[in-house]
XYZ file of C-alpha atoms in Angstrom:
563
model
C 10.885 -7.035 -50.660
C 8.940 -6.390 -47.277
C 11.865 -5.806 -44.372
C 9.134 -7.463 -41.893
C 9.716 -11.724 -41.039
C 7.171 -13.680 -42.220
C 5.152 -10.622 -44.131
C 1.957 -12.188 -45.421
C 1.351 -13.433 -48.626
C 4.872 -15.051 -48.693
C 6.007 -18.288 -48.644
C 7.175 -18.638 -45.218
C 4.442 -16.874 -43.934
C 1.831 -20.056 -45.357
C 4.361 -22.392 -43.953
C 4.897 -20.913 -40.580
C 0.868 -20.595 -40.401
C 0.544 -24.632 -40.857
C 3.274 -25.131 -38.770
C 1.749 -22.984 -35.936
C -1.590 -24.888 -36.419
C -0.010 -27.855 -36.251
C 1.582 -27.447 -33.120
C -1.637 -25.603 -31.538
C -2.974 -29.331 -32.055
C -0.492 -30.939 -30.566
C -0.521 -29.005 -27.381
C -3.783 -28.987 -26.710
C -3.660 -32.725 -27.128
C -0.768 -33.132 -24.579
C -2.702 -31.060 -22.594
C -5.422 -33.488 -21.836
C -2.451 -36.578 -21.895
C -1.183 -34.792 -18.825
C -4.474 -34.728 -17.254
C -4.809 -38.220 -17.709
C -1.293 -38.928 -15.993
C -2.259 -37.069 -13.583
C -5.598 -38.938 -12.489
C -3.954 -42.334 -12.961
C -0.782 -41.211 -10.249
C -3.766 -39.760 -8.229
C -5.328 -43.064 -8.530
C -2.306 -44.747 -7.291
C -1.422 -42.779 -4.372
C -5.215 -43.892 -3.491
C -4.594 -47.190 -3.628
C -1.551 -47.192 -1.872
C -3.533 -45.646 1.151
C -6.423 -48.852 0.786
C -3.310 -51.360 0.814
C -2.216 -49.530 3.478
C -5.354 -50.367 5.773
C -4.903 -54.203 4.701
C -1.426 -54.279 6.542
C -0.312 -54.108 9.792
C -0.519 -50.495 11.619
C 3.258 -49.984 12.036
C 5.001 -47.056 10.129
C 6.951 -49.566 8.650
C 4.348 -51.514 6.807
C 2.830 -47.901 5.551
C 6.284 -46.133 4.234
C 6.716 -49.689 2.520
C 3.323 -49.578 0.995
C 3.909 -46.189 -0.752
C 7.617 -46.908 -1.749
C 6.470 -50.018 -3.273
C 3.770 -47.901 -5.596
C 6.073 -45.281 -6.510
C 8.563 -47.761 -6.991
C 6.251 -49.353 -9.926
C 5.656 -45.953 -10.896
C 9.401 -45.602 -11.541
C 10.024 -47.970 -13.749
C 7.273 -47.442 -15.909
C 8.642 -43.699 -16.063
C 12.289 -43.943 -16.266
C 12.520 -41.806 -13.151
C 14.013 -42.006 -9.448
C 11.512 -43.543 -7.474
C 12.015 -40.445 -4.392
C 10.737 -38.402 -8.220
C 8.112 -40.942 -8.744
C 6.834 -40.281 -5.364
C 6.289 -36.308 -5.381
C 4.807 -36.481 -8.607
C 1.795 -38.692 -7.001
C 1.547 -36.679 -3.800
C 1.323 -33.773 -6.707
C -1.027 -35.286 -8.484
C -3.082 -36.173 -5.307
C -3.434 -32.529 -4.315
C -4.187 -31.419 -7.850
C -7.139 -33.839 -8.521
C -8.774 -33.928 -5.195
C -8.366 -30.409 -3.738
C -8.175 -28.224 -7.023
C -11.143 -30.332 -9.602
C -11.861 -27.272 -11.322
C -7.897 -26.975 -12.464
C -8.016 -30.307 -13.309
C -11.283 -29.776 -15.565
C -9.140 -27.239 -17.202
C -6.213 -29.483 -17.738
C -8.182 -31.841 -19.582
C -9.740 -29.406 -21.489
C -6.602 -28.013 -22.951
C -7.458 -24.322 -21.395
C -4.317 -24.187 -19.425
C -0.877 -27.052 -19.025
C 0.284 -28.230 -16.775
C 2.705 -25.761 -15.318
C -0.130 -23.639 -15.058
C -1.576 -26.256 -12.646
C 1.500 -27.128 -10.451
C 1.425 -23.672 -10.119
C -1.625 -22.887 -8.526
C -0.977 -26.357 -6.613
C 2.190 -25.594 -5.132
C 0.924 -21.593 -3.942
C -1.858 -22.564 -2.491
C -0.060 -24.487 -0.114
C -0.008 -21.746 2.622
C -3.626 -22.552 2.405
C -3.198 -25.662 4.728
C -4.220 -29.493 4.737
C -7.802 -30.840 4.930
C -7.848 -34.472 6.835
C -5.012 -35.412 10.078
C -3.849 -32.292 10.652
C -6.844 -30.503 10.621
C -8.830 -33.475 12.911
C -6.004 -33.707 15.436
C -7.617 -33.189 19.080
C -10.579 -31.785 17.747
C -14.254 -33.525 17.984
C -16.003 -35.163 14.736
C -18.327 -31.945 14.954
C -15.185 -29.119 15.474
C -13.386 -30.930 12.493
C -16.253 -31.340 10.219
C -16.642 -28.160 10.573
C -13.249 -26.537 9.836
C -12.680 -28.623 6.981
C -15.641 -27.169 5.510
C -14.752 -23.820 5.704
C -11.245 -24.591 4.658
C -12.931 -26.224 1.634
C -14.544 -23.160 0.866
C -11.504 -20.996 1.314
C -9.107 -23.016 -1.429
C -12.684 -22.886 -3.688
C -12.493 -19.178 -3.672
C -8.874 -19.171 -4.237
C -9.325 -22.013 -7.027
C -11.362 -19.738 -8.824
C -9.726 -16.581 -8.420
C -6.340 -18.520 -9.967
C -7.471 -20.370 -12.101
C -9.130 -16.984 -13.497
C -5.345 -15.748 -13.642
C -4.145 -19.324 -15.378
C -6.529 -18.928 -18.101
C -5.109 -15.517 -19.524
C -1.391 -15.612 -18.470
C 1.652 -18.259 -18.926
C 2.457 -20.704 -16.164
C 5.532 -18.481 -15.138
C 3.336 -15.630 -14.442
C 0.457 -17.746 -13.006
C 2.933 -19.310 -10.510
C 3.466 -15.136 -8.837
C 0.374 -14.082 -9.019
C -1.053 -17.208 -7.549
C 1.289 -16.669 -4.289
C -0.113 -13.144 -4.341
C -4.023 -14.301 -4.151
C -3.179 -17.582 -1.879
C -2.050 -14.842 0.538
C -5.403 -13.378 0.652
C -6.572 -16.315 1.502
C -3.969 -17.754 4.117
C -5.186 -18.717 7.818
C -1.415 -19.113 8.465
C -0.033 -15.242 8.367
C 3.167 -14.614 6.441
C 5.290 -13.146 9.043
C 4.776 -16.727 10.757
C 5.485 -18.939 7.793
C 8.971 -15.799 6.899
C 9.538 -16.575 10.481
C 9.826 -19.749 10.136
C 11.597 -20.171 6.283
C 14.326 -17.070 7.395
C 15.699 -19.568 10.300
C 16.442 -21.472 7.226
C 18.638 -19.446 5.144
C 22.248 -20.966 4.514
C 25.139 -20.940 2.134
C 26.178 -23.912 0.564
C 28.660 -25.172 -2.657
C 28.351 -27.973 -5.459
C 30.961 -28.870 -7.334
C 30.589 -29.022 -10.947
C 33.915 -30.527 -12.157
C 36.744 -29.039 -14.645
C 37.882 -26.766 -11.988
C 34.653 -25.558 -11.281
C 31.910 -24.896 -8.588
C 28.488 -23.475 -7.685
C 27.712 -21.066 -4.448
C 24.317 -21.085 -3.782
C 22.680 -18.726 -0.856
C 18.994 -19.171 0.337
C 17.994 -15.571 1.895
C 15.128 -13.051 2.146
C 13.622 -12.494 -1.122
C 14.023 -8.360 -1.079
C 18.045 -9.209 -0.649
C 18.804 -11.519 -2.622
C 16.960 -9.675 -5.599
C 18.534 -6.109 -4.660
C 22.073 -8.019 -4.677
C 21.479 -9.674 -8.124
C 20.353 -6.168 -9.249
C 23.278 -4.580 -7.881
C 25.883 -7.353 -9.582
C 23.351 -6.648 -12.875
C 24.039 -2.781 -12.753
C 28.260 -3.084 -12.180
C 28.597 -5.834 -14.711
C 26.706 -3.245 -17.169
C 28.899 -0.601 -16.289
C 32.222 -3.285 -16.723
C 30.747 -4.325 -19.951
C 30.880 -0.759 -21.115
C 34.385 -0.307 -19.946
C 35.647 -3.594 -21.393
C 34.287 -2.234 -25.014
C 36.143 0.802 -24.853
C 39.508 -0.923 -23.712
C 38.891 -3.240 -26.743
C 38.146 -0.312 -28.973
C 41.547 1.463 -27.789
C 43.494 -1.541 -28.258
C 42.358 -2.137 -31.622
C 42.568 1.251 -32.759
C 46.134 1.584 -31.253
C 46.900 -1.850 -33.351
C 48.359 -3.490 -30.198
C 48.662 -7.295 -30.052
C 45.998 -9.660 -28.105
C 42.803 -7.552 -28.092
C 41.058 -8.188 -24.676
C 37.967 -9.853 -25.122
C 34.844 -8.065 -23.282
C 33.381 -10.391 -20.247
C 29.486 -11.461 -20.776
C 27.242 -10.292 -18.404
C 27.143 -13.637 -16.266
C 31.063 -13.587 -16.073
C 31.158 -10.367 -15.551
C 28.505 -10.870 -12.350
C 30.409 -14.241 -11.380
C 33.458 -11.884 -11.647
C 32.263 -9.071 -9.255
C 30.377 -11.179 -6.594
C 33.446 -13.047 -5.979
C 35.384 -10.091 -5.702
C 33.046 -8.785 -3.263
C 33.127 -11.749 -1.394
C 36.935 -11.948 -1.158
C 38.381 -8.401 -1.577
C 35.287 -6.244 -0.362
C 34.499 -3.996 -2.638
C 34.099 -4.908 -6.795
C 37.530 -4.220 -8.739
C 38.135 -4.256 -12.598
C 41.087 -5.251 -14.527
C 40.628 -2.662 -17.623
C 40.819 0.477 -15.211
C 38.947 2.206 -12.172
C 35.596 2.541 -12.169
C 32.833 3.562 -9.301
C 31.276 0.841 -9.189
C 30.945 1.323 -5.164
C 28.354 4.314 -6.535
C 25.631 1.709 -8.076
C 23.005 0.739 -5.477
C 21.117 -1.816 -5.708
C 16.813 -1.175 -6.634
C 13.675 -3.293 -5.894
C 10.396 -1.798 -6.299
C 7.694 -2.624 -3.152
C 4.276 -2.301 -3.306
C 3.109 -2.005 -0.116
C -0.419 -1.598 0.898
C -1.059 1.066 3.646
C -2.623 -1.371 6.110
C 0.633 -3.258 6.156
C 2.641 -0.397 6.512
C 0.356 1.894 9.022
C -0.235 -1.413 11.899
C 2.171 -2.925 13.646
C -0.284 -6.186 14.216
C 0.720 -9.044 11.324
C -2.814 -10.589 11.774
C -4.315 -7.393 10.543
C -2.395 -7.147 7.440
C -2.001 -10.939 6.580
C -4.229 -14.097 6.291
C -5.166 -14.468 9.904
C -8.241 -16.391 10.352
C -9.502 -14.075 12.872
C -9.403 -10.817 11.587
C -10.122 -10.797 7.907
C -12.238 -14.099 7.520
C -15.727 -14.514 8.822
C -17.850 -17.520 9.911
C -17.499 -19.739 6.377
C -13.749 -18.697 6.231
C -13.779 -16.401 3.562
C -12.259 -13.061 3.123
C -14.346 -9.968 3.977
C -14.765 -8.680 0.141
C -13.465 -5.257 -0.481
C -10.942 -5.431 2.434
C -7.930 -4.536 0.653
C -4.673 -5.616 -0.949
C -3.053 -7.758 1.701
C 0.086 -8.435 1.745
C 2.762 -6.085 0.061
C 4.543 -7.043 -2.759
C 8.060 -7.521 -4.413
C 7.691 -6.982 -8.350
C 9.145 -9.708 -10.198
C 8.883 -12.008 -7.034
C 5.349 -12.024 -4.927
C 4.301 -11.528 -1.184
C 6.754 -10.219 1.160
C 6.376 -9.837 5.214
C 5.251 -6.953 6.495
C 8.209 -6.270 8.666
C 10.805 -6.476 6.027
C 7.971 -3.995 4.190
C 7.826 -1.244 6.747
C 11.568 -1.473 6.983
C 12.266 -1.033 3.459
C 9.902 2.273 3.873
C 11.650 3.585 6.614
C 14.721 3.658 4.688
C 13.260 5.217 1.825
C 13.781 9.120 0.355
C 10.439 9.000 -1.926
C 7.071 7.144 -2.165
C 4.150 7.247 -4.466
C 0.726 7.462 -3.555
C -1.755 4.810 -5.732
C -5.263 4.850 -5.699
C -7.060 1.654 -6.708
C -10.813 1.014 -7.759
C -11.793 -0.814 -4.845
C -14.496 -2.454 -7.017
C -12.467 -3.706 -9.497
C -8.745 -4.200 -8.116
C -7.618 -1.263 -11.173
C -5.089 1.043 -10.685
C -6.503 4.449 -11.070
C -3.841 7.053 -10.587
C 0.041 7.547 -9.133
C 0.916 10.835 -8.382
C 3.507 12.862 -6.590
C 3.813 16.728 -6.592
C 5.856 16.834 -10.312
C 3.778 16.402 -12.712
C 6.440 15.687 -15.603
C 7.147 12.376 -13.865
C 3.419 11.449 -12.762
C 2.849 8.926 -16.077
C 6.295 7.238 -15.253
C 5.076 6.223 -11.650
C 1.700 5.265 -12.854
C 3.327 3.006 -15.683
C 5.693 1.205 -12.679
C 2.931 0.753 -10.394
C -0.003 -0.546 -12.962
C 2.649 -2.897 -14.984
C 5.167 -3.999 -13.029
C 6.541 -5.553 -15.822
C 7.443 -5.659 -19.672
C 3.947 -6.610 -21.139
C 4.822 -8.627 -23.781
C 2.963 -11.955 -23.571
C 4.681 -14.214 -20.489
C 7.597 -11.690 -19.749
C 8.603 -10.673 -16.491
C 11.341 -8.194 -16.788
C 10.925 -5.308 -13.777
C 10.184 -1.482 -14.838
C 13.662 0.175 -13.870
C 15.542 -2.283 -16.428
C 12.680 -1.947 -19.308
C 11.413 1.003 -21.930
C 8.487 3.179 -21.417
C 7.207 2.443 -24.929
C 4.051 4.242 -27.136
C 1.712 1.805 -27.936
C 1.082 4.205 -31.065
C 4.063 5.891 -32.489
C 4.573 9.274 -30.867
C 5.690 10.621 -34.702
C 2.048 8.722 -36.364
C 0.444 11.150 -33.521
C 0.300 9.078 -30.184
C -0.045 10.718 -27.287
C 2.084 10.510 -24.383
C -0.448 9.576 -22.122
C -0.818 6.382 -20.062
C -3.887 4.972 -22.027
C -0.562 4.651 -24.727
C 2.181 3.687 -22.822
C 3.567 0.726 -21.255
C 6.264 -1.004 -19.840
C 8.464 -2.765 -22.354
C 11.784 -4.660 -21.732
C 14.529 -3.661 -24.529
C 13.761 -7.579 -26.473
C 9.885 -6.939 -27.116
C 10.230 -3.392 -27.271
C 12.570 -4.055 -30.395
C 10.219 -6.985 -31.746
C 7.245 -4.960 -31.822
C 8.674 -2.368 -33.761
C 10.271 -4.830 -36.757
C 8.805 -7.946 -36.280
C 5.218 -7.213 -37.614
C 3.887 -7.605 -34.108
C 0.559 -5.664 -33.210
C -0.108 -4.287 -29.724
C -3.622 -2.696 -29.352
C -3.985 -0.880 -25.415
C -7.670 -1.533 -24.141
C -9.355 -0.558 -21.857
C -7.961 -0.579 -17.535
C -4.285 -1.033 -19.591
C -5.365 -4.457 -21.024
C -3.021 -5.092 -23.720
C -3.707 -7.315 -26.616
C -1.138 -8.272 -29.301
C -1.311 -10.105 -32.426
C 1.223 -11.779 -34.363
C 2.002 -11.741 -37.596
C -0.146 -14.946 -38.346
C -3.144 -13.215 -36.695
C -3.171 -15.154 -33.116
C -4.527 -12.778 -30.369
C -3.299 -12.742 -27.104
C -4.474 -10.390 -23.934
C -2.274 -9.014 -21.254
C -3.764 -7.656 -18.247
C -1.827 -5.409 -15.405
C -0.328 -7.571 -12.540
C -1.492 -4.511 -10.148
C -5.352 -5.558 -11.388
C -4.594 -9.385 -9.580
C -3.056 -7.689 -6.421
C -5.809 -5.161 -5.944
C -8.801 -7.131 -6.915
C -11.112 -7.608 -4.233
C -11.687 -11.443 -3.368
C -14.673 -13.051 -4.665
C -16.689 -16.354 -2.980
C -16.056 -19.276 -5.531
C -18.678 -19.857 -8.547
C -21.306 -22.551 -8.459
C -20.510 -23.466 -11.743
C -17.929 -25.115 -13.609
C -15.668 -22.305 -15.417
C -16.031 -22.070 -19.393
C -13.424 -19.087 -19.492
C -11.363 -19.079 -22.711
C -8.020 -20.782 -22.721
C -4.498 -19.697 -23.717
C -4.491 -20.903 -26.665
C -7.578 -20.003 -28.377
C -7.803 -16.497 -29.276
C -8.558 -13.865 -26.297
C -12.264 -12.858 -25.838
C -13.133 -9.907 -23.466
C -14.298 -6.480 -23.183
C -14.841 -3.999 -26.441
C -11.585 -2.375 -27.836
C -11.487 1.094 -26.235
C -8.855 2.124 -28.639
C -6.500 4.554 -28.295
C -8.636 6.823 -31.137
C -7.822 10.553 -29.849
C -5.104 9.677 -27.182
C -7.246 11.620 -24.341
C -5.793 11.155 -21.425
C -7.522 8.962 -18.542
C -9.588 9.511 -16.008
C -7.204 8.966 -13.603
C -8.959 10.438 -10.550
C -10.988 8.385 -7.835
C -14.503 7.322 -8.814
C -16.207 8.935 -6.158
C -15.179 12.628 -6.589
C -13.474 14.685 -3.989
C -13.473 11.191 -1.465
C -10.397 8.795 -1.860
C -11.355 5.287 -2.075
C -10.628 3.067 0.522
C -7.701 1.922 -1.578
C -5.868 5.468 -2.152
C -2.333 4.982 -1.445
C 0.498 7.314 -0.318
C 3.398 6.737 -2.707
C 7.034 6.875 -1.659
C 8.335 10.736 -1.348
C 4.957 11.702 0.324
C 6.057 12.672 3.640
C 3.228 13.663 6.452
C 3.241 16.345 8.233
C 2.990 16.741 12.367
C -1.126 17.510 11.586
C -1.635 14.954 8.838
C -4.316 12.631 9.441
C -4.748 9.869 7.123
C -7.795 7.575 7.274
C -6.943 3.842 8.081
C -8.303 2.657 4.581
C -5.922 4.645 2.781
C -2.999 3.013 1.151
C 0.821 4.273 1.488
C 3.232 3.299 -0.918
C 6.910 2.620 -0.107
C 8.958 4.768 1.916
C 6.623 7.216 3.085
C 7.698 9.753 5.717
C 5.443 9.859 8.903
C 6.196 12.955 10.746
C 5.879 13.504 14.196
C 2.684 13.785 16.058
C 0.919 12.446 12.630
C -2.948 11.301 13.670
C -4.403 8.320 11.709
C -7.937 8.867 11.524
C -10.002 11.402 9.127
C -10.581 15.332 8.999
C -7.288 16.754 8.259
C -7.520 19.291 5.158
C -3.904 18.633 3.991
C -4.801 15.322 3.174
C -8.390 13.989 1.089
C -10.075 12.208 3.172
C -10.385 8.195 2.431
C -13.736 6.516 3.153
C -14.459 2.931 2.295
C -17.223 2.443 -0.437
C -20.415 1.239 0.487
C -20.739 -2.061 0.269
């Protein structure tokens, strides 16, 4: 009898295969349904703005006009009609600024989530029509909605190239991530303006019980959680060995270990109360776990102290049809797990920080081409964090510090440990792959592709390939790129054959790219230069008296590639 679920040939494995089928219909049938919904609430909201003009011009007469359609909307839906009404102003932006998402709704390539995804992050982009008109002539605002036109194009494509290969969860960061490349409206502004909103507020829940909720910075709020994450681990292991004692020593009323969300609810409280974390079942240091977040942080953003250099600013990075200078870099830095960060929170986090890793990027292709610091034993480990940034299994998110470094081919069937076979796993898939019958194949620039045990094909590609890829002007064409659920078509398999290791180094010899990084625990010397297209990873130490600018022999010299 096979030890492997669903081993082919089997019973279950037919049935599961039908099943799957079955379902593949069905999705890519309620795929196009949601399209449809989505032009007929479109279509509404349209001709609540016609009824609109057959009314009188007070506010009044227009709210009512809207509430009445979403109001109809409502009932047919079985929803709240304040619901009713953001799903048609959704559905408005969707179908008339995004058409090539919506041509990819309909044709089952991606769901919806995929779509409110790209909707909601492109946002940041800004609003064609009053806004944009307001105190300008017809010619000044004929003219800037055009090139704002063009700009969401370009970013339409570039997501919707992201949307076609990834789940809607993933799709939704890296969306944020290429909207910011393409933002007039820099992100220290719009931080600026969403930090003066950060409160702390309770719901109550009933049976005794209540919710605190906090709205913060990002980098905070995701180093606290990790924090709580880390102590209630180290609780956990505590509360197992009290429970082991007590049972061994046969005394009544065996504690019961705490799961890990009571044993977070547990701590943060404590924190918040007493001041420090405390445990019941005996002493422990928790006051010794700090809290982790990994930044990548391109070395524009941390080298100037000008936002508009390192952010969306219309006038620095965009030219006369408002779109990106290609090849200019990364943009903004970002928070694995999360997206886009400001630059100020950025260069703080590096000041604070003992160690950085230099990453050099193909500035042709956005691929990460080598992490390095001075020890060599840990080299692969930094270039697995910085190219993944996640467990690769299919739609997981999971960061690098609380995943497995996993062989793609078993170290013991002769894998090497190299990075063309290693990745980032979190504990669940790393455990699936090896006894569920899964397949994982490495391609090549760290494309993963798995299969399951029915034969589907899915690819993976590195987030660090969507955050380093330069920007590209939008195609004329409609896009006929493969959807999620058929299986994945791309480049030839490069294998993992003899396990060589990569060629890590930069592409043009001796010469950094424009893109080389210095990593966190690189410091700089008092005669270190360091060209202005070179990128510096987290935490970097700039020493005294350090020149920007080219020549110095301590450091290779980065020159931007021709264009």
């Amino acid at each position: 009898m096979s030890s492997i679920p669903f081993a082919p040939g089997t019973v279950s494995h037919a049935r599961l295969q039908r099943l799957a089928a079955d379902l593949e219909d069905v999705e890519q049938e309620q795929r196009g349904l949601e399209a449809r919904k989505v032009e007929l609430l479109a279509e509404v909201g349209r001709l609540a703005e016609q009824e609109r003009g057959l009314l009188p011009s007070d506010s009044r007469s227009a709210e009512m006009t809207h509430r009445a359609a979403a109001a109809e909307v409502s009932f047919v839906l079985g929803i709240a009609d304040r619901s009713a009404e953001r799903l048609i102003e959704r559905a408005r932006r969707l179908h008339e600024r995004y058409p090539r998402v919506q041509a990819s709704l309909a044709a089952g390539r991606i769901a919806l989530a995929h779509a409110v995804g790209i909707v909601e992050a492109g946002d940041i982009l800004g609003t064609t029509g009053a806004q944009t008109r307001a105190g300008a002539d017809a010619g000044t605002a004929s003219d800037s909605e055009a090139g704002e036109a063009d700009i969401r194009a370009a970013y339409e494509a570039e997501a919707l190239a992201v949307a076609e290969v990834e789940t809607p969860n993933r799709t939704r960061r890296l969306s944020k991530t290429i909207a910011e490349r393409h933002a007039s409206r820099t992100l220290e502004q719009r931080f600026e303006r969403a930090h003066a909103e950060r409160r702390v507020w309770v719901t109550e829940l009933g049976d005794g019980m209540a919710e605190l909720h906090a709205v913060a910075d990002a980098v905070s709020v995701h180093a606290a959680y990790d924090r709580l994450s880390r102590q209630a681990h180290e609780i956990q292991r505590t509360d197992r060995r009290a429970e082991q004692a007590a049972v061994e020593s046969g005394a009544p009323g065996v504690p019961q270990p705490r799961s890990l969300d009571q044993a977070r609810a547990d701590l943060a409280l404590d924190v918040l109360l007493n001041g420090s974390p405390s445990n019941e079942n005996g002493a422990i240091g928790l006051g010794r776990i700090d809290a982790r977040v990994q930044v990548i942080v391109p070395a524009a953003v941390l080298l100037s102290t000008d936002s508009r250099e390192t952010s969306g600013h219309e006038g620095s990075r965009h030219g006369s049809s408002g779109h990106r200078n290609p090849g200019y870099g990364a943009g903004a830095a970002v928070l694995a797990g999360f997206g886009p960060i400001d630059a100020a929170t950025a260069r703080r986090l590096a000041a604070i920080t003992t160690g950085w890793d230099r990453a050099m990027f193909d500035t042709e292709t956005g691929e990460l081409l080598k992490v390095d610091r001075y020890r060599p034993s840990a080299e692969i480990i930094r270039f697995l964090e910085v190219r993944d940034q996640h467990c690769r299994f299919w739609g997981c998110t999971v960061p690098p510090f609380r995943a497995d470094r996993d062989h793609t081919r078993d170290a013991a069937l002769g894998g090497e440990t190299s990075t063309r076979n290693l990745s980032v796993l979190c504990r669940r898939h790393h455990m699936m792959k090896h006894h569920t019958g899964l397949g994982m194949t490495q391609l090549k620039r760290g494309d993963i592709e798995w299969r399951s045990t029915l034969g589907r094909r899915v690819r993976d590609r590195p987030a660090s390939r969507v955050m380093f890829e330069p920007t590209r002007a939008a195609p004329q064409a409609e896009p006929t790129a493969q959807g999620n659920a058929a299986a994945t078509r791309g480049e030839p398999d490069a294998g993992l054959g003899s396990g060589a290791e990569p060629d890590v180094g930069p592409r043009t010899g001796t010469e950094l790219d424009s893109c080389a990084g210095l990593d966190p625990g690189v410091g700089l010397g008092p005669r270190t230069k360091l060209d202005p297209g070179a990128e510096i990873g987290p935490g970097a130490e700039v020493g005294p008296g350090a020149e920007i600018g080219p020549g110095d022999p301590e450091v290779p010299e980065a020159r931007p590639r021709a264009a």
